[in-house]
Short mmCIF file of C-alpha atoms in Angstrom, two decimals:
data_model
loop_
_atom_site.label_atom_id
_atom_site.label_comp_id
_atom_site.label_asym_id
_atom_site.label_seq_id
_atom_site.Cartn_x
_atom_site.Cartn_y
_atom_site.Cartn_z
CA MET A 1 356.74 1.97 137.00
CA LYS A 2 357.47 3.73 140.27
CA VAL A 3 354.86 6.24 141.40
CA ALA A 4 355.11 8.46 144.47
CA MET A 5 352.41 10.69 145.85
CA THR A 6 351.34 12.03 149.20
CA ILE A 7 347.99 10.79 150.42
CA ASN A 8 346.61 12.47 153.52
CA GLY A 9 350.09 13.65 154.44
CA THR A 10 351.69 10.22 154.13
CA SER A 11 354.12 9.47 151.34
CA GLN A 12 353.04 6.50 149.21
CA GLN A 13 355.63 5.12 146.85
CA HIS A 14 354.82 1.96 144.93
CA GLU A 15 355.71 0.06 141.79
CA ILE A 16 352.56 -0.16 139.64
CA GLU A 17 351.39 -0.80 136.10
CA PRO A 18 350.72 2.46 134.21
CA ARG A 19 347.11 1.42 133.68
CA VAL A 20 346.29 1.47 137.41
CA LEU A 21 343.66 4.09 138.13
CA LEU A 22 344.13 6.63 140.91
CA VAL A 23 341.13 5.22 142.77
CA GLN A 24 342.68 1.73 142.67
CA PHE A 25 345.96 3.13 143.91
CA ILE A 26 344.14 4.78 146.81
CA ARG A 27 341.96 1.80 147.70
CA GLU A 28 343.99 -1.25 146.79
CA VAL A 29 347.60 -0.09 146.98
CA ALA A 30 347.42 2.46 149.78
CA GLY A 31 344.57 0.57 151.47
CA LEU A 32 342.34 3.59 152.02
CA THR A 33 338.82 2.35 151.34
CA GLY A 34 336.91 5.47 152.36
CA THR A 35 336.89 6.48 148.69
CA ASN A 36 334.11 4.51 147.04
CA VAL A 37 333.74 3.43 143.42
CA GLY A 38 330.22 3.93 142.14
CA CYS A 39 329.70 4.13 138.39
CA ASP A 40 333.35 3.91 137.31
CA THR A 41 332.44 6.13 134.32
CA THR A 42 333.11 9.73 135.52
CA SER A 43 329.43 10.26 136.23
CA CYS A 44 328.50 9.65 139.85
CA GLY A 45 331.26 11.47 141.74
CA THR A 46 331.49 8.89 144.51
CA CYS A 47 335.24 8.51 143.90
CA THR A 48 335.88 12.26 144.26
CA VAL A 49 339.13 13.14 146.03
CA LEU A 50 341.17 16.33 146.23
CA LEU A 51 344.20 16.43 143.93
CA ASP A 52 346.44 19.34 144.89
CA GLY A 53 343.41 20.78 146.67
CA GLU A 54 340.88 20.47 143.83
CA SER A 55 338.05 17.96 143.45
CA VAL A 56 338.65 15.28 140.81
CA LYS A 57 337.12 11.92 139.93
CA SER A 58 339.76 9.36 140.77
CA CYS A 59 338.22 6.70 138.50
CA THR A 60 339.23 8.75 135.46
CA ILE A 61 342.82 9.57 136.36
CA LEU A 62 345.75 7.22 136.02
CA ALA A 63 347.81 6.91 139.18
CA VAL A 64 350.86 7.85 137.10
CA GLN A 65 349.19 11.16 136.31
CA ALA A 66 349.06 11.90 140.04
CA ASP A 67 352.76 11.15 140.45
CA GLY A 68 354.11 13.84 142.79
CA ALA A 69 350.66 15.14 143.72
CA GLN A 70 349.07 15.79 147.10
CA ILE A 71 345.90 13.73 147.49
CA THR A 72 343.29 14.19 150.18
CA THR A 73 340.67 11.50 150.73
CA ILE A 74 337.81 11.45 153.20
CA GLU A 75 340.12 9.83 155.77
CA GLY A 76 342.48 12.78 155.61
CA LEU A 77 340.09 15.69 156.02
CA ALA A 78 340.38 15.74 159.81
CA GLU A 79 342.48 14.14 162.52
CA PRO A 80 341.24 10.69 163.56
CA GLY A 81 338.44 11.01 166.09
CA THR A 82 337.52 14.50 164.94
CA LEU A 83 335.33 15.81 162.15
CA HIS A 84 336.08 18.40 159.50
CA PRO A 85 333.54 21.26 159.66
CA MET A 86 331.98 19.97 156.44
CA GLN A 87 331.59 16.49 157.94
CA GLU A 88 330.13 18.09 161.07
CA ALA A 89 327.65 20.05 158.93
CA PHE A 90 326.64 16.85 157.10
CA ARG A 91 325.98 15.17 160.46
CA GLU A 92 324.09 18.12 161.89
CA ASN A 93 321.86 18.38 158.83
CA HIS A 94 321.20 14.68 158.27
CA ALA A 95 322.90 15.00 154.89
CA LEU A 96 323.34 11.28 154.40
CA GLN A 97 321.14 8.26 154.22
CA CYS A 98 322.95 5.14 153.00
CA GLY A 99 326.23 7.09 153.02
CA PHE A 100 327.73 5.67 149.86
CA CYS A 101 327.96 9.00 148.03
CA THR A 102 328.97 10.90 151.16
CA PRO A 103 332.78 10.86 150.86
CA GLY A 104 332.54 12.26 147.34
CA MET A 105 329.86 14.76 148.32
CA VAL A 106 331.93 16.06 151.24
CA LEU A 107 335.09 16.45 149.16
CA ALA A 108 333.21 18.10 146.28
CA ALA A 109 331.72 20.49 148.84
CA VAL A 110 335.10 21.30 150.40
CA SER A 111 336.48 22.04 146.93
CA LEU A 112 333.48 24.24 146.13
CA LEU A 113 333.90 26.39 149.23
CA GLN A 114 337.57 26.87 148.47
CA GLU A 115 336.60 28.36 145.12
CA ASN A 116 333.46 30.12 146.29
CA ALA A 117 333.33 30.67 150.07
CA HIS A 118 329.73 31.85 150.13
CA PRO A 119 327.78 30.19 147.33
CA SER A 120 324.08 30.70 146.76
CA GLU A 121 321.79 27.68 147.01
CA GLN A 122 321.66 27.56 143.20
CA GLU A 123 325.46 27.62 143.01
CA VAL A 124 325.68 24.75 145.48
CA ARG A 125 323.20 22.71 143.46
CA SER A 126 325.10 23.42 140.23
CA ALA A 127 328.41 22.54 141.86
CA LEU A 128 327.03 19.14 142.85
CA GLU A 129 326.01 18.22 139.32
CA GLY A 130 328.80 15.67 139.18
CA ASN A 131 327.77 13.90 142.39
CA LEU A 132 324.80 11.56 142.43
CA CYS A 133 322.91 10.51 145.55
CA ARG A 134 320.65 7.56 144.78
CA CYS A 135 318.82 7.98 148.08
CA THR A 136 317.97 11.37 146.50
CA GLY A 137 318.93 13.13 149.71
CA TYR A 138 320.06 16.25 147.90
CA HIS A 139 318.00 18.68 149.94
CA ASN A 140 319.85 18.10 153.18
CA ILE A 141 323.21 17.88 151.41
CA VAL A 142 322.65 21.36 150.01
CA LYS A 143 321.49 22.53 153.44
CA ALA A 144 324.63 21.13 155.05
CA ILE A 145 326.95 22.84 152.58
CA LEU A 146 325.19 26.17 153.01
CA ALA A 147 325.41 25.74 156.79
CA ALA A 148 329.12 24.97 156.58
CA ALA A 149 329.64 28.06 154.44
CA ASP A 150 327.70 30.16 156.93
CA ALA A 151 329.48 28.71 159.93
CA ALA A 152 333.05 29.55 159.07
CA GLU A 153 335.99 29.41 156.82
CA VAL A 154 336.34 25.79 155.76
CA PRO A 155 340.00 24.75 155.84
CA ALA A 156 341.28 22.19 153.36
CA MET B 1 337.32 -1.38 134.71
CA ILE B 2 340.90 -0.65 133.90
CA PRO B 3 342.32 0.07 130.48
CA ALA B 4 344.18 -2.56 128.47
CA SER B 5 347.94 -2.48 128.97
CA PHE B 6 349.96 0.24 127.30
CA ASP B 7 353.41 1.73 127.43
CA TYR B 8 353.42 4.99 129.31
CA ARG B 9 355.74 7.74 128.14
CA ARG B 10 355.89 11.14 129.76
CA ALA B 11 356.87 13.90 127.36
CA ALA B 12 359.02 16.68 128.81
CA SER B 13 358.27 19.05 125.93
CA ALA B 14 355.98 19.40 122.93
CA ASP B 15 358.94 18.51 120.71
CA GLU B 16 359.50 15.31 122.65
CA ALA B 17 355.80 14.49 122.29
CA ILE B 18 356.09 14.98 118.52
CA ALA B 19 359.17 12.74 118.42
CA LEU B 20 357.33 10.05 120.37
CA LEU B 21 354.34 10.33 118.04
CA THR B 22 356.62 10.06 115.01
CA GLU B 23 358.31 7.03 116.51
CA ASN B 24 355.10 5.22 117.45
CA GLY B 25 352.70 6.27 114.69
CA ASP B 26 349.04 5.38 114.89
CA ASP B 27 349.55 3.14 117.92
CA ALA B 28 350.20 6.17 120.12
CA LYS B 29 347.76 8.60 121.69
CA LEU B 30 348.41 11.82 123.53
CA LEU B 31 347.11 12.03 127.09
CA ALA B 32 346.16 15.48 128.41
CA GLY B 33 343.44 15.63 131.08
CA GLY B 34 342.35 12.18 129.98
CA HIS B 35 338.66 12.85 130.50
CA SER B 36 337.70 11.91 126.96
CA LEU B 37 340.38 9.31 126.29
CA LEU B 38 340.44 7.29 129.52
CA PRO B 39 336.70 6.49 129.50
CA LEU B 40 337.12 5.17 125.93
CA MET B 41 340.15 3.14 126.98
CA LYS B 42 338.32 1.65 129.94
CA LEU B 43 335.55 0.50 127.57
CA ARG B 44 338.18 -0.76 125.08
CA LEU B 45 336.75 1.59 122.45
CA ALA B 46 340.26 2.99 122.26
CA ARG B 47 343.26 0.78 122.74
CA PRO B 48 346.47 2.70 122.12
CA SER B 49 349.61 0.69 122.76
CA VAL B 50 351.55 3.82 123.73
CA LEU B 51 350.20 6.66 125.84
CA ILE B 52 352.20 9.87 125.66
CA ASP B 53 351.45 11.99 128.71
CA ILE B 54 351.67 15.69 127.85
CA SER B 55 349.66 16.88 130.84
CA ARG B 56 352.73 18.23 132.63
CA LEU B 57 353.73 20.63 129.85
CA ALA B 58 353.01 23.77 131.87
CA ASP B 59 354.14 26.00 128.99
CA LEU B 60 351.05 24.90 127.06
CA SER B 61 348.69 26.23 129.74
CA TYR B 62 348.04 29.95 129.34
CA ILE B 63 345.47 32.52 128.27
CA ARG B 64 346.86 35.72 126.80
CA ALA B 65 345.94 38.59 124.55
CA ASP B 66 347.75 38.73 121.24
CA GLY B 67 346.69 41.63 119.04
CA ASP B 68 343.04 41.30 118.11
CA GLN B 69 343.03 37.67 119.20
CA ILE B 70 343.19 35.71 122.44
CA ALA B 71 345.64 32.80 122.48
CA ILE B 72 344.86 29.83 124.72
CA GLY B 73 347.37 27.08 125.38
CA ALA B 74 345.99 23.67 124.45
CA LEU B 75 346.53 22.30 127.97
CA THR B 76 344.49 25.06 129.62
CA ARG B 77 341.86 23.34 131.75
CA HIS B 78 338.14 24.04 131.38
CA HIS B 79 338.18 25.42 134.92
CA ASP B 80 340.90 27.93 134.02
CA VAL B 81 338.93 29.03 130.94
CA GLU B 82 335.77 29.28 133.05
CA VAL B 83 337.30 31.66 135.62
CA SER B 84 339.57 33.68 133.29
CA GLU B 85 338.97 37.41 133.74
CA LEU B 86 340.61 38.14 130.39
CA LEU B 87 338.19 35.82 128.59
CA ALA B 88 335.22 37.09 130.61
CA ARG B 89 336.04 40.55 129.30
CA GLU B 90 337.11 39.75 125.74
CA VAL B 91 335.36 36.51 124.69
CA PRO B 92 332.65 35.84 127.32
CA LEU B 93 331.06 33.12 125.18
CA LEU B 94 334.04 30.85 125.80
CA PRO B 95 334.10 30.85 129.63
CA ALA B 96 330.29 30.64 129.68
CA ALA B 97 330.43 27.45 127.63
CA ALA B 98 333.50 26.04 129.40
CA GLY B 99 331.62 26.42 132.68
CA GLN B 100 328.97 24.06 131.32
CA VAL B 101 331.33 21.27 130.32
CA GLY B 102 330.72 18.18 132.45
CA ASP B 103 330.91 19.05 136.13
CA PRO B 104 333.41 20.81 138.43
CA GLN B 105 335.56 17.69 138.86
CA ILE B 106 335.75 17.18 135.10
CA ARG B 107 336.58 20.87 134.58
CA HIS B 108 339.47 20.53 137.04
CA ARG B 109 341.11 17.99 134.70
CA GLY B 110 339.77 18.31 131.16
CA THR B 111 341.58 20.65 128.77
CA ILE B 112 340.38 22.80 125.88
CA GLY B 113 342.91 21.24 123.53
CA GLY B 114 341.92 17.74 124.54
CA SER B 115 338.28 18.50 123.95
CA LEU B 116 338.95 19.96 120.48
CA ALA B 117 341.40 17.26 119.40
CA HIS B 118 338.91 14.60 120.49
CA GLY B 119 336.50 16.08 117.94
CA ASP B 120 333.33 14.76 119.53
CA PRO B 121 330.31 16.34 117.81
CA ALA B 122 328.46 16.20 121.16
CA SER B 123 330.96 18.30 123.08
CA ASP B 124 330.46 21.99 123.69
CA LEU B 125 333.73 23.73 122.91
CA PRO B 126 334.19 22.73 119.25
CA ALA B 127 330.95 24.54 118.39
CA VAL B 128 332.08 27.58 120.36
CA VAL B 129 335.40 27.82 118.52
CA LEU B 130 333.55 27.32 115.21
CA ALA B 131 331.04 30.09 115.97
CA LEU B 132 333.86 32.42 116.99
CA GLY B 133 335.78 31.74 113.78
CA GLY B 134 338.81 30.55 115.75
CA SER B 135 341.79 28.55 114.62
CA MET B 136 344.06 25.79 115.91
CA VAL B 137 347.83 26.05 116.01
CA VAL B 138 349.39 22.62 115.57
CA ARG B 139 353.01 21.55 115.61
CA GLY B 140 354.59 18.58 113.88
CA PRO B 141 358.02 17.38 112.76
CA GLY B 142 357.97 19.95 109.93
CA GLY B 143 357.08 22.91 112.13
CA GLU B 144 353.93 24.80 112.96
CA ARG B 145 350.76 25.42 110.97
CA SER B 146 347.42 27.03 111.66
CA ILE B 147 344.14 25.30 110.82
CA PRO B 148 340.88 27.31 110.73
CA ALA B 149 338.21 25.75 112.95
CA THR B 150 336.04 25.34 109.84
CA GLU B 151 338.64 22.93 108.40
CA PHE B 152 339.62 21.21 111.65
CA PHE B 153 336.72 18.82 112.24
CA ALA B 154 337.08 16.25 109.49
CA GLY B 155 334.69 13.45 110.43
CA PHE B 156 333.17 11.63 113.39
CA MET B 157 335.79 12.12 116.10
CA GLU B 158 338.34 12.87 113.42
CA THR B 159 340.27 16.06 112.99
CA ALA B 160 342.74 17.53 110.53
CA LEU B 161 345.56 16.74 112.98
CA ALA B 162 348.13 14.42 111.41
CA ALA B 163 349.24 11.40 113.43
CA ASP B 164 352.52 13.13 114.31
CA GLU B 165 351.09 16.55 115.16
CA VAL B 166 350.27 18.12 118.52
CA LEU B 167 347.60 20.77 119.01
CA THR B 168 349.41 23.51 120.94
CA GLU B 169 347.21 26.59 120.86
CA ILE B 170 343.68 27.76 120.20
CA ARG B 171 343.20 31.28 118.86
CA VAL B 172 339.90 33.11 119.00
CA PRO B 173 339.06 36.69 118.00
CA ARG B 174 338.10 39.19 120.67
CA LEU B 175 334.36 39.72 120.59
CA GLU B 176 334.66 43.53 120.80
CA GLY B 177 331.25 43.96 122.36
CA ALA B 178 329.48 41.60 119.95
CA GLY B 179 326.40 39.78 121.23
CA TRP B 180 326.73 36.11 122.03
CA SER B 181 324.80 33.16 123.42
CA PHE B 182 325.38 29.55 124.38
CA GLN B 183 322.36 27.28 124.56
CA LYS B 184 322.68 23.74 125.86
CA PHE B 185 319.67 21.48 125.97
CA ASN B 186 319.77 18.35 128.08
CA ARG B 187 317.43 16.57 130.43
CA ARG B 188 319.76 15.92 133.33
CA ALA B 189 322.51 17.91 134.96
CA HIS B 190 325.99 16.94 133.77
CA ASP B 191 324.78 15.28 130.54
CA TRP B 192 326.07 16.00 127.08
CA ALA B 193 323.97 18.41 125.08
CA ILE B 194 321.18 16.71 123.17
CA VAL B 195 321.52 19.80 120.98
CA GLY B 196 323.56 22.90 121.67
CA VAL B 197 324.07 26.23 119.95
CA ALA B 198 326.89 28.74 120.10
CA ALA B 199 326.15 32.08 118.49
CA VAL B 200 328.02 35.33 117.96
CA ARG B 201 326.44 38.43 116.44
CA ARG B 202 328.62 41.24 115.29
CA GLY B 203 327.43 44.47 113.77
CA ALA B 204 327.75 44.54 110.00
CA GLY B 205 331.35 44.96 108.95
CA SER B 206 332.63 45.53 112.48
CA GLY B 207 336.38 45.79 112.76
CA ALA B 208 339.18 43.38 112.17
CA ASN B 209 337.14 40.33 113.06
CA GLY B 210 334.76 40.83 110.19
CA GLY B 211 331.05 41.42 110.37
CA GLY B 212 328.09 39.13 110.48
CA ALA B 213 327.07 36.23 112.63
CA GLY B 214 328.70 32.97 113.60
CA VAL B 215 326.37 30.15 114.56
CA ALA B 216 327.49 26.58 115.27
CA LEU B 217 325.70 23.49 116.50
CA VAL B 218 326.46 20.74 119.01
CA ASN B 219 325.32 17.17 118.29
CA MET B 220 323.55 17.94 115.02
CA ALA B 221 325.88 16.06 112.66
CA SER B 222 328.77 13.63 112.65
CA THR B 223 331.06 16.58 113.34
CA PRO B 224 330.72 19.88 115.18
CA VAL B 225 329.08 21.96 112.48
CA ARG B 226 328.48 25.55 111.47
CA ALA B 227 324.87 26.53 110.74
CA THR B 228 325.75 28.17 107.45
CA ALA B 229 322.14 28.45 106.27
CA VAL B 230 321.32 30.49 109.38
CA GLU B 231 324.36 32.71 108.89
CA GLU B 232 323.43 33.30 105.24
CA ALA B 233 319.82 34.11 106.12
CA LEU B 234 320.98 36.67 108.69
CA ALA B 235 323.39 38.18 106.19
CA GLY B 236 320.44 38.51 103.83
CA GLY B 237 318.47 40.49 106.41
CA ALA B 238 316.32 37.74 107.93
CA SER B 239 314.98 38.14 111.48
CA ALA B 240 316.07 35.78 114.25
CA THR B 241 312.92 33.72 113.85
CA GLU B 242 313.23 33.57 110.06
CA ALA B 243 316.91 32.65 110.20
CA ALA B 244 316.37 30.04 112.93
CA ALA B 245 313.95 28.16 110.67
CA HIS B 246 317.04 27.20 108.65
CA ALA B 247 318.90 25.77 111.66
CA ALA B 248 318.80 22.17 110.47
CA ASP B 249 319.02 22.83 106.72
CA GLY B 250 321.20 20.25 105.02
CA LEU B 251 321.98 18.44 108.27
CA ASP B 252 321.54 14.79 109.11
CA PRO B 253 321.41 14.77 112.91
CA PRO B 254 322.09 11.57 114.85
CA SER B 255 319.48 9.31 116.38
CA ASP B 256 320.11 7.95 119.87
CA ILE B 257 318.43 7.14 123.16
CA ASN B 258 317.88 10.87 123.86
CA ALA B 259 316.37 12.08 120.61
CA THR B 260 315.24 11.23 117.11
CA PRO B 261 316.68 13.22 114.20
CA GLU B 262 313.31 14.96 113.87
CA PHE B 263 313.35 16.08 117.51
CA ARG B 264 316.92 17.30 117.10
CA ARG B 265 315.90 19.40 114.06
CA HIS B 266 313.12 20.92 116.12
CA LEU B 267 315.45 21.60 119.02
CA ALA B 268 318.00 23.22 116.73
CA GLN B 269 315.41 25.63 115.37
CA VAL B 270 314.13 26.59 118.83
CA LEU B 271 317.61 26.91 120.36
CA VAL B 272 319.02 28.89 117.43
CA ARG B 273 316.12 31.33 117.73
CA ARG B 274 316.74 31.71 121.46
CA ALA B 275 320.47 32.09 120.86
CA LEU B 276 320.01 34.76 118.20
CA GLU B 277 317.55 36.64 120.38
CA GLU B 278 319.89 36.53 123.34
CA ALA B 279 322.81 37.57 121.15
CA GLY B 280 320.81 40.55 119.97
CA ALA B 281 319.47 39.71 116.56
#
């Protein structure tokens, strides 16, 4: 069936099978491979994207369910060649090691600050419960998110 | 992993969803947030040939006061329950528990109706609705009926919903200042409860909602289950500690990688005691 959504401001209209997952649509149909697939079971959060501004796990949504939605992936957070303040905070605070979980972490963090602009450290840690970092680099990820919250308003 | 092939139908109304269910029978499943169903479909543990998407039925997403009850549309997301000011004021147990379902991403998609209709004994909200003495409003070809939570959970992941019925609304009584607690025991963030407890303590004979305590357990049986022995002990004047000793009475808790039945019985007793103390035994 025909599915149309906007990914990072660009309209994507494609004929797909209803069983295609949103993450497949993003990676394989739209060709945006910044969104990683980790566990594929709604656990690790690596495939997190923003759907109409809110963090979701794109491995557990059918692309047809996102028909008409606005999707933001890691590629769409900032203009090419620039960094979103959350990406900047991750870089400043060494909040990544292997980097595999990073796109999901950054988008989960952006969604968090939209709901809670000035979270406590505990609130940040709770909000990341759906994002796993197997390098176990959580400490600097939390630091980066708190720094981004301190620094400024974080735009979507 | 992707699910096996299915026909995708998008319902424009609850009535259309009922018509599609009637037409397709047991081969059809309703899709709301999809966060219980899609993982099962990816693992081929569920293989519906028709998926009826009801997630766009905005008129089934609401939280409103209705007399001495709060009515919650079945498609209300966990996130919306979690941040509802009305619920925080009137039934704080519910948003407290909804805020512990899964993780923020899951709560942005999963719905209260989906969670209840899924009927998983390990999920949090069925126990909460049981402890509150809530009810489910369901609609089928013959009209609407109300099912008390105590009669809704029929077996392992089975409910009293008929194949052609749609869960449309969840009704819970206002707590009217009653004490409450939600205890969830797990070893890792984001996990299902190994055992969980939802408890409500009302003063004896208080108001329209009736007196006494409501205590229900997560992951202690093949269905979400009320701890009736605890409730009876409290009604008979037992202390929190005395009543909590009956937490696992008559129950046959599951055995899995996380816990033996014996450990679950122990957990239930400890968590019920904590819950009753927090709820003001």
